[in-house]
Amino acid sequence: MTDGRAPGRLRAAAAGLREFYVAPYRRTFARARRDEDDLFMVVVLADALGVPNPVAAHTLELLPAVYDRFHDWHRRMGMERSPLDSMSCC
């Protein structure tokens, strides 16, 4: 094991095992992540969508962070146009 190739082989084996165990769940993890992101968007945009939001002052600061993903979100939710007058992305 002094030839220098063993650590590379171990890393490759570890990567292969990780892929073997993670691959069947990749789609499930992606869907859970997307669902969490959708819920986050609803919480941040609740006041603008007409849903009472007790923490509107705090979520207002997050609008610039979600603006880049807003178009994809409203399309995924089935809205052809932006539901907000102040945020027109299409």
PDB file of C-alpha atoms in Angstrom:
ATOM      1  CA  MET A   1       0.000   0.000   0.000  1.00  0.00           C
ATOM      2  CA  THR A   2       2.931   2.286  -0.297  1.00  0.00           C
ATOM      3  CA  ASP A   3       2.543   2.790  -4.053  1.00  0.00           C
ATOM      4  CA  GLY A   4       0.187   5.764  -3.658  1.00  0.00           C
ATOM      5  CA  ARG A   5      -2.711   4.184  -5.568  1.00  0.00           C
ATOM      6  CA  ALA A   6      -4.514   2.751  -2.535  1.00  0.00           C
ATOM      7  CA  PRO A   7      -6.013   6.048  -1.272  1.00  0.00           C
ATOM      8  CA  GLY A   8      -7.359   6.756  -4.758  1.00  0.00           C
ATOM      9  CA  ARG A   9      -8.874   3.290  -4.961  1.00  0.00           C
ATOM     10  CA  LEU A  10     -10.449   3.681  -1.541  1.00  0.00           C
ATOM     11  CA  ARG A  11     -11.969   7.015  -2.544  1.00  0.00           C
ATOM     12  CA  ALA A  12     -13.311   5.479  -5.750  1.00  0.00           C
ATOM     13  CA  ALA A  13     -14.776   2.535  -3.828  1.00  0.00           C
ATOM     14  CA  ALA A  14     -16.352   4.885  -1.284  1.00  0.00           C
ATOM     15  CA  ALA A  15     -17.853   6.998  -4.082  1.00  0.00           C
ATOM     16  CA  GLY A  16     -19.212   3.876  -5.755  1.00  0.00           C
ATOM     17  CA  LEU A  17     -20.813   2.663  -2.536  1.00  0.00           C
ATOM     18  CA  ARG A  18     -22.304   6.087  -1.861  1.00  0.00           C
ATOM     19  CA  GLU A  19     -23.787   6.130  -5.361  1.00  0.00           C
ATOM     20  CA  PHE A  20     -25.127   2.588  -4.888  1.00  0.00           C
ATOM     21  CA  TYR A  21     -26.988   3.537  -1.709  1.00  0.00           C
ATOM     22  CA  VAL A  22     -28.147   7.024  -2.734  1.00  0.00           C
ATOM     23  CA  ALA A  23     -29.213   6.400  -6.343  1.00  0.00           C
ATOM     24  CA  PRO A  24     -32.582   4.741  -5.591  1.00  0.00           C
ATOM     25  CA  TYR A  25     -33.612   7.683  -3.409  1.00  0.00           C
ATOM     26  CA  ARG A  26     -32.335  10.571  -5.537  1.00  0.00           C
ATOM     27  CA  ARG A  27     -35.765  11.303  -7.050  1.00  0.00           C
ATOM     28  CA  THR A  28     -37.429  11.122  -3.627  1.00  0.00           C
ATOM     29  CA  PHE A  29     -34.895  13.540  -2.156  1.00  0.00           C
ATOM     30  CA  ALA A  30     -35.345  15.946  -5.081  1.00  0.00           C
ATOM     31  CA  ARG A  31     -39.129  15.864  -4.731  1.00  0.00           C
ATOM     32  CA  ALA A  32     -38.940  16.497  -0.962  1.00  0.00           C
ATOM     33  CA  ARG A  33     -36.564  19.415  -1.569  1.00  0.00           C
ATOM     34  CA  ARG A  34     -38.911  20.888  -4.193  1.00  0.00           C
ATOM     35  CA  ASP A  35     -41.906  20.529  -1.863  1.00  0.00           C
ATOM     36  CA  GLU A  36     -40.021  22.318   0.916  1.00  0.00           C
ATOM     37  CA  ASP A  37     -39.026  25.097  -1.489  1.00  0.00           C
ATOM     38  CA  ASP A  38     -42.660  25.468  -2.611  1.00  0.00           C
ATOM     39  CA  LEU A  39     -43.831  25.757   0.987  1.00  0.00           C
ATOM     40  CA  PHE A  40     -41.132  28.362   1.655  1.00  0.00           C
ATOM     41  CA  MET A  41     -42.302  30.384  -1.355  1.00  0.00           C
ATOM     42  CA  VAL A  42     -45.908  30.285  -0.108  1.00  0.00           C
ATOM     43  CA  VAL A  43     -44.837  31.452   3.358  1.00  0.00           C
ATOM     44  CA  VAL A  44     -42.746  34.297   1.931  1.00  0.00           C
ATOM     45  CA  LEU A  45     -45.389  35.382  -0.589  1.00  0.00           C
ATOM     46  CA  ALA A  46     -48.451  34.734   1.592  1.00  0.00           C
ATOM     47  CA  ASP A  47     -49.134  38.384   2.348  1.00  0.00           C
ATOM     48  CA  ALA A  48     -48.826  39.343  -1.310  1.00  0.00           C
ATOM     49  CA  LEU A  49     -51.159  36.497  -2.283  1.00  0.00           C
ATOM     50  CA  GLY A  50     -53.822  37.695   0.157  1.00  0.00           C
ATOM     51  CA  VAL A  51     -53.261  35.154   2.916  1.00  0.00           C
ATOM     52  CA  PRO A  52     -52.860  36.715   6.359  1.00  0.00           C
ATOM     53  CA  ASN A  53     -49.271  36.359   7.461  1.00  0.00           C
ATOM     54  CA  PRO A  54     -48.356  37.275  11.043  1.00  0.00           C
ATOM     55  CA  VAL A  55     -44.651  37.460  10.191  1.00  0.00           C
ATOM     56  CA  ALA A  56     -44.989  39.571   7.043  1.00  0.00           C
ATOM     57  CA  ALA A  57     -42.394  42.082   8.250  1.00  0.00           C
ATOM     58  CA  HIS A  58     -39.779  39.340   8.474  1.00  0.00           C
ATOM     59  CA  THR A  59     -40.654  37.574   5.235  1.00  0.00           C
ATOM     60  CA  LEU A  60     -40.557  40.855   3.325  1.00  0.00           C
ATOM     61  CA  GLU A  61     -36.782  40.793   3.707  1.00  0.00           C
ATOM     62  CA  LEU A  62     -36.696  37.447   1.888  1.00  0.00           C
ATOM     63  CA  LEU A  63     -38.421  38.621  -1.306  1.00  0.00           C
ATOM     64  CA  PRO A  64     -35.162  39.452  -3.125  1.00  0.00           C
ATOM     65  CA  ALA A  65     -33.870  35.962  -2.324  1.00  0.00           C
ATOM     66  CA  VAL A  66     -36.879  34.217  -3.894  1.00  0.00           C
ATOM     67  CA  TYR A  67     -37.397  36.523  -6.858  1.00  0.00           C
ATOM     68  CA  ASP A  68     -35.044  34.499  -9.086  1.00  0.00           C
ATOM     69  CA  ARG A  69     -37.092  31.343  -8.498  1.00  0.00           C
ATOM     70  CA  PHE A  70     -40.520  32.987  -8.605  1.00  0.00           C
ATOM     71  CA  HIS A  71     -41.234  32.302 -12.289  1.00  0.00           C
ATOM     72  CA  ASP A  72     -40.477  28.572 -11.997  1.00  0.00           C
ATOM     73  CA  TRP A  73     -42.562  28.374  -8.849  1.00  0.00           C
ATOM     74  CA  HIS A  74     -45.739  29.972 -10.217  1.00  0.00           C
ATOM     75  CA  ARG A  75     -45.507  27.863 -13.383  1.00  0.00           C
ATOM     76  CA  ARG A  76     -45.138  24.702 -11.288  1.00  0.00           C
ATOM     77  CA  MET A  77     -48.182  25.744  -9.231  1.00  0.00           C
ATOM     78  CA  GLY A  78     -50.241  25.934 -12.448  1.00  0.00           C
ATOM     79  CA  MET A  79     -50.420  29.717 -12.828  1.00  0.00           C
ATOM     80  CA  GLU A  80     -49.709  30.877 -16.379  1.00  0.00           C
ATOM     81  CA  ARG A  81     -49.105  34.476 -15.318  1.00  0.00           C
ATOM     82  CA  SER A  82     -47.664  35.946 -12.168  1.00  0.00           C
ATOM     83  CA  PRO A  83     -50.349  36.180  -9.464  1.00  0.00           C
ATOM     84  CA  LEU A  84     -48.725  39.321  -8.087  1.00  0.00           C
ATOM     85  CA  ASP A  85     -49.102  42.746  -9.622  1.00  0.00           C
ATOM     86  CA  SER A  86     -45.798  43.913  -8.162  1.00  0.00           C
ATOM     87  CA  MET A  87     -43.781  40.933  -9.439  1.00  0.00           C
ATOM     88  CA  SER A  88     -44.312  40.463 -13.157  1.00  0.00           C
ATOM     89  CA  CYS A  89     -41.838  37.967 -14.518  1.00  0.00           C
ATOM     90  CA  CYS A  90     -43.524  36.836 -17.743  1.00  0.00           C
TER      91      CYS A  90
END
